């Protein structure tokens, strides 16, 4: 556990560094492979005007670019805070060995970073969500999937 605490402290440092330099909120992440940090990320939502520039997503993008792959199978993600639903989804898609975080989402909520509404919205039927969402039944809606299914050189993920 000592090694995990060391990397979590680095994620917390990234959170503070990014926030104090005006990049965004107080969130940081590092990705570790074979005991070495291969990528660092911090929240850059407000400085980049990009709502997806969360620390974990930033670090995942950097790690994947560095490794030349879309999967982080042999990596561990350390986050200064429990990842939001978007980041958690990205982490699952990246397929790391493990995820460690320091502060939990309830602590983040106390400081104005509350994702609870998203957790409540996701399981609702589309028509009951607060974001007006519509599914339109197009005649050719399955064509991209059918073509994907026929593709012989696809890389599955």
PDB file of C-alpha atoms in Angstrom:
ATOM      1  CA  UNK A   1       0.000   0.000   0.000  1.00  0.00           C
ATOM      2  CA  UNK A   2       2.969   2.320   0.476  1.00  0.00           C
ATOM      3  CA  UNK A   3       3.594   2.464  -3.294  1.00  0.00           C
ATOM      4  CA  UNK A   4      -0.083   3.240  -3.960  1.00  0.00           C
ATOM      5  CA  UNK A   5       0.021   6.117  -1.472  1.00  0.00           C
ATOM      6  CA  UNK A   6       3.126   7.468  -3.230  1.00  0.00           C
ATOM      7  CA  UNK A   7       1.340   7.598  -6.595  1.00  0.00           C
ATOM      8  CA  UNK A   8      -1.847   9.001  -5.068  1.00  0.00           C
ATOM      9  CA  UNK A   9       0.233  11.816  -3.577  1.00  0.00           C
ATOM     10  CA  UNK A  10       1.488  12.567  -7.099  1.00  0.00           C
ATOM     11  CA  UNK A  11      -2.119  12.730  -8.337  1.00  0.00           C
ATOM     12  CA  UNK A  12      -2.947  15.152  -5.516  1.00  0.00           C
ATOM     13  CA  UNK A  13       0.099  17.256  -6.464  1.00  0.00           C
ATOM     14  CA  UNK A  14      -1.193  17.376 -10.053  1.00  0.00           C
ATOM     15  CA  UNK A  15      -4.589  18.524  -8.755  1.00  0.00           C
ATOM     16  CA  UNK A  16      -3.023  21.358  -6.777  1.00  0.00           C
ATOM     17  CA  UNK A  17      -0.585  22.341  -9.523  1.00  0.00           C
ATOM     18  CA  UNK A  18      -3.281  22.502 -12.209  1.00  0.00           C
ATOM     19  CA  UNK A  19      -5.741  24.359 -10.005  1.00  0.00           C
ATOM     20  CA  UNK A  20      -3.197  26.880  -8.713  1.00  0.00           C
ATOM     21  CA  UNK A  21      -1.965  27.605 -12.251  1.00  0.00           C
ATOM     22  CA  UNK A  22      -5.526  28.416 -13.335  1.00  0.00           C
ATOM     23  CA  UNK A  23      -6.066  25.396 -15.568  1.00  0.00           C
ATOM     24  CA  UNK A  24      -9.246  24.172 -13.889  1.00  0.00           C
ATOM     25  CA  UNK A  25     -10.717  22.459 -10.866  1.00  0.00           C
ATOM     26  CA  UNK A  26      -8.788  20.671  -8.116  1.00  0.00           C
ATOM     27  CA  UNK A  27      -8.398  17.274  -9.775  1.00  0.00           C
ATOM     28  CA  UNK A  28      -5.309  15.342 -10.824  1.00  0.00           C
ATOM     29  CA  UNK A  29      -4.416  11.894 -12.097  1.00  0.00           C
ATOM     30  CA  UNK A  30      -1.360   9.826 -12.910  1.00  0.00           C
ATOM     31  CA  UNK A  31      -1.067   6.583 -14.828  1.00  0.00           C
ATOM     32  CA  UNK A  32       1.554   4.061 -13.807  1.00  0.00           C
ATOM     33  CA  UNK A  33       3.051   1.164 -15.744  1.00  0.00           C
ATOM     34  CA  UNK A  34       5.706  -1.137 -14.324  1.00  0.00           C
ATOM     35  CA  UNK A  35       6.113   1.085 -11.266  1.00  0.00           C
ATOM     36  CA  UNK A  36       6.749   4.269 -13.284  1.00  0.00           C
ATOM     37  CA  UNK A  37       4.504   7.227 -14.023  1.00  0.00           C
ATOM     38  CA  UNK A  38       3.916   7.314 -17.777  1.00  0.00           C
ATOM     39  CA  UNK A  39       1.284  10.074 -17.879  1.00  0.00           C
ATOM     40  CA  UNK A  40      -0.003  12.911 -15.727  1.00  0.00           C
ATOM     41  CA  UNK A  41      -3.198  14.876 -16.086  1.00  0.00           C
ATOM     42  CA  UNK A  42      -5.024  17.708 -14.423  1.00  0.00           C
ATOM     43  CA  UNK A  43      -8.439  19.236 -14.852  1.00  0.00           C
ATOM     44  CA  UNK A  44      -8.406  21.826 -17.646  1.00  0.00           C
ATOM     45  CA  UNK A  45     -12.138  22.353 -18.179  1.00  0.00           C
ATOM     46  CA  UNK A  46     -12.221  26.112 -17.667  1.00  0.00           C
ATOM     47  CA  UNK A  47      -8.914  26.992 -19.337  1.00  0.00           C
ATOM     48  CA  UNK A  48      -9.639  24.933 -22.465  1.00  0.00           C
ATOM     49  CA  UNK A  49     -13.408  25.535 -22.605  1.00  0.00           C
ATOM     50  CA  UNK A  50     -13.749  21.768 -22.922  1.00  0.00           C
ATOM     51  CA  UNK A  51     -16.098  19.992 -20.485  1.00  0.00           C
ATOM     52  CA  UNK A  52     -14.315  16.683 -21.172  1.00  0.00           C
ATOM     53  CA  UNK A  53     -10.850  17.892 -20.080  1.00  0.00           C
ATOM     54  CA  UNK A  54     -11.025  16.140 -16.722  1.00  0.00           C
ATOM     55  CA  UNK A  55      -7.782  14.939 -15.136  1.00  0.00           C
ATOM     56  CA  UNK A  56      -8.392  11.242 -15.744  1.00  0.00           C
ATOM     57  CA  UNK A  57      -9.363  11.736 -19.398  1.00  0.00           C
ATOM     58  CA  UNK A  58      -6.330  13.985 -19.896  1.00  0.00           C
ATOM     59  CA  UNK A  59      -4.002  11.352 -18.401  1.00  0.00           C
ATOM     60  CA  UNK A  60      -5.636   8.508 -20.361  1.00  0.00           C
ATOM     61  CA  UNK A  61      -5.178  10.381 -23.650  1.00  0.00           C
ATOM     62  CA  UNK A  62      -1.513  11.041 -22.879  1.00  0.00           C
ATOM     63  CA  UNK A  63      -0.825   7.452 -21.769  1.00  0.00           C
ATOM     64  CA  UNK A  64      -2.515   5.944 -24.815  1.00  0.00           C
ATOM     65  CA  UNK A  65      -0.593   8.253 -27.137  1.00  0.00           C
ATOM     66  CA  UNK A  66       2.690   7.415 -25.412  1.00  0.00           C
ATOM     67  CA  UNK A  67       2.034   3.659 -25.534  1.00  0.00           C
ATOM     68  CA  UNK A  68       0.482   3.687 -29.010  1.00  0.00           C
ATOM     69  CA  UNK A  69      -2.619   1.803 -27.897  1.00  0.00           C
ATOM     70  CA  UNK A  70      -6.212   2.415 -26.871  1.00  0.00           C
ATOM     71  CA  UNK A  71      -5.990   0.015 -23.941  1.00  0.00           C
ATOM     72  CA  UNK A  72      -4.070   0.454 -20.696  1.00  0.00           C
ATOM     73  CA  UNK A  73      -4.178  -3.212 -19.632  1.00  0.00           C
ATOM     74  CA  UNK A  74      -0.892  -3.201 -17.768  1.00  0.00           C
ATOM     75  CA  UNK A  75      -1.438   0.174 -16.124  1.00  0.00           C
ATOM     76  CA  UNK A  76      -2.886   1.510 -12.892  1.00  0.00           C
ATOM     77  CA  UNK A  77      -4.756   4.814 -12.661  1.00  0.00           C
ATOM     78  CA  UNK A  78      -4.388   7.003  -9.595  1.00  0.00           C
ATOM     79  CA  UNK A  79      -6.813   9.887  -9.174  1.00  0.00           C
ATOM     80  CA  UNK A  80      -6.889  12.600  -6.546  1.00  0.00           C
ATOM     81  CA  UNK A  81     -10.664  12.114  -6.293  1.00  0.00           C
ATOM     82  CA  UNK A  82     -13.232   9.444  -7.098  1.00  0.00           C
ATOM     83  CA  UNK A  83     -13.826   9.775 -10.851  1.00  0.00           C
ATOM     84  CA  UNK A  84     -17.043  11.309 -12.123  1.00  0.00           C
ATOM     85  CA  UNK A  85     -19.347   9.136 -14.278  1.00  0.00           C
ATOM     86  CA  UNK A  86     -17.734  10.361 -17.526  1.00  0.00           C
ATOM     87  CA  UNK A  87     -14.229   9.605 -16.304  1.00  0.00           C
ATOM     88  CA  UNK A  88     -15.274   6.295 -14.837  1.00  0.00           C
ATOM     89  CA  UNK A  89     -16.668   5.325 -18.238  1.00  0.00           C
ATOM     90  CA  UNK A  90     -13.405   6.343 -19.923  1.00  0.00           C
ATOM     91  CA  UNK A  91     -11.432   4.367 -17.344  1.00  0.00           C
ATOM     92  CA  UNK A  92     -13.507   1.244 -17.973  1.00  0.00           C
ATOM     93  CA  UNK A  93     -12.994   1.636 -21.743  1.00  0.00           C
ATOM     94  CA  UNK A  94      -9.224   2.019 -21.187  1.00  0.00           C
ATOM     95  CA  UNK A  95      -9.213  -1.283 -19.249  1.00  0.00           C
ATOM     96  CA  UNK A  96      -6.496  -0.629 -16.647  1.00  0.00           C
ATOM     97  CA  UNK A  97      -5.561  -3.235 -14.039  1.00  0.00           C
ATOM     98  CA  UNK A  98      -6.817  -1.065 -11.201  1.00  0.00           C
ATOM     99  CA  UNK A  99      -8.010   2.345 -10.087  1.00  0.00           C
ATOM    100  CA  UNK A 100      -7.072   4.050  -6.823  1.00  0.00           C
ATOM    101  CA  UNK A 101      -8.448   7.374  -5.623  1.00  0.00           C
ATOM    102  CA  UNK A 102      -8.005   9.605  -2.586  1.00  0.00           C
ATOM    103  CA  UNK A 103     -11.040  11.818  -1.851  1.00  0.00           C
ATOM    104  CA  UNK A 104     -14.480  10.315  -2.489  1.00  0.00           C
ATOM    105  CA  UNK A 105     -17.336  11.847  -4.483  1.00  0.00           C
ATOM    106  CA  UNK A 106     -19.172  12.898  -1.323  1.00  0.00           C
ATOM    107  CA  UNK A 107     -16.206  15.012  -0.248  1.00  0.00           C
ATOM    108  CA  UNK A 108     -16.063  16.559  -3.737  1.00  0.00           C
ATOM    109  CA  UNK A 109     -19.780  17.384  -3.478  1.00  0.00           C
ATOM    110  CA  UNK A 110     -19.150  19.350  -0.276  1.00  0.00           C
ATOM    111  CA  UNK A 111     -16.887  21.644  -2.315  1.00  0.00           C
ATOM    112  CA  UNK A 112     -19.342  22.155  -5.171  1.00  0.00           C
ATOM    113  CA  UNK A 113     -18.396  19.247  -7.432  1.00  0.00           C
ATOM    114  CA  UNK A 114     -21.553  17.153  -7.183  1.00  0.00           C
ATOM    115  CA  UNK A 115     -22.177  14.460  -9.800  1.00  0.00           C
ATOM    116  CA  UNK A 116     -25.096  12.869  -7.959  1.00  0.00           C
ATOM    117  CA  UNK A 117     -27.612  14.170 -10.500  1.00  0.00           C
ATOM    118  CA  UNK A 118     -25.800  12.238 -13.262  1.00  0.00           C
ATOM    119  CA  UNK A 119     -25.791   9.045 -11.211  1.00  0.00           C
ATOM    120  CA  UNK A 120     -29.558   9.489 -10.788  1.00  0.00           C
ATOM    121  CA  UNK A 121     -30.201  10.349 -14.467  1.00  0.00           C
ATOM    122  CA  UNK A 122     -28.333   7.460 -16.117  1.00  0.00           C
ATOM    123  CA  UNK A 123     -30.633   4.618 -15.025  1.00  0.00           C
ATOM    124  CA  UNK A 124     -33.816   6.536 -15.880  1.00  0.00           C
ATOM    125  CA  UNK A 125     -35.750   5.725 -19.053  1.00  0.00           C
ATOM    126  CA  UNK A 126     -34.807   8.254 -21.757  1.00  0.00           C
ATOM    127  CA  UNK A 127     -38.178  10.005 -21.604  1.00  0.00           C
ATOM    128  CA  UNK A 128     -37.834  10.636 -17.843  1.00  0.00           C
ATOM    129  CA  UNK A 129     -34.405  12.292 -17.946  1.00  0.00           C
ATOM    130  CA  UNK A 130     -34.143  16.021 -17.296  1.00  0.00           C
ATOM    131  CA  UNK A 131     -32.254  16.502 -20.582  1.00  0.00           C
ATOM    132  CA  UNK A 132     -34.811  16.310 -23.374  1.00  0.00           C
ATOM    133  CA  UNK A 133     -33.663  13.274 -25.327  1.00  0.00           C
ATOM    134  CA  UNK A 134     -35.254  11.755 -28.404  1.00  0.00           C
ATOM    135  CA  UNK A 135     -34.698   8.526 -30.317  1.00  0.00           C
ATOM    136  CA  UNK A 136     -35.837   8.831 -33.927  1.00  0.00           C
ATOM    137  CA  UNK A 137     -36.498   5.595 -35.767  1.00  0.00           C
ATOM    138  CA  UNK A 138     -34.580   6.055 -39.034  1.00  0.00           C
ATOM    139  CA  UNK A 139     -34.903   3.457 -41.749  1.00  0.00           C
ATOM    140  CA  UNK A 140     -31.133   3.035 -42.148  1.00  0.00           C
ATOM    141  CA  UNK A 141     -30.207   3.238 -38.456  1.00  0.00           C
ATOM    142  CA  UNK A 142     -28.580  -0.208 -38.397  1.00  0.00           C
ATOM    143  CA  UNK A 143     -26.460   0.194 -41.548  1.00  0.00           C
ATOM    144  CA  UNK A 144     -23.272   1.331 -39.767  1.00  0.00           C
ATOM    145  CA  UNK A 145     -23.513  -1.701 -37.453  1.00  0.00           C
ATOM    146  CA  UNK A 146     -24.193  -4.079 -40.331  1.00  0.00           C
ATOM    147  CA  UNK A 147     -21.191  -2.710 -42.236  1.00  0.00           C
ATOM    148  CA  UNK A 148     -19.072  -3.000 -39.090  1.00  0.00           C
ATOM    149  CA  UNK A 149     -20.186  -6.606 -38.722  1.00  0.00           C
ATOM    150  CA  UNK A 150     -19.094  -7.352 -42.313  1.00  0.00           C
ATOM    151  CA  UNK A 151     -15.748  -5.585 -41.962  1.00  0.00           C
ATOM    152  CA  UNK A 152     -12.902  -8.110 -42.085  1.00  0.00           C
ATOM    153  CA  UNK A 153     -10.108  -5.828 -40.862  1.00  0.00           C
ATOM    154  CA  UNK A 154     -11.866  -4.376 -37.803  1.00  0.00           C
ATOM    155  CA  UNK A 155     -10.134  -3.982 -34.493  1.00  0.00           C
ATOM    156  CA  UNK A 156     -12.600  -4.962 -31.802  1.00  0.00           C
ATOM    157  CA  UNK A 157     -12.759  -3.141 -28.537  1.00  0.00           C
TER     158      UNK A 157
END
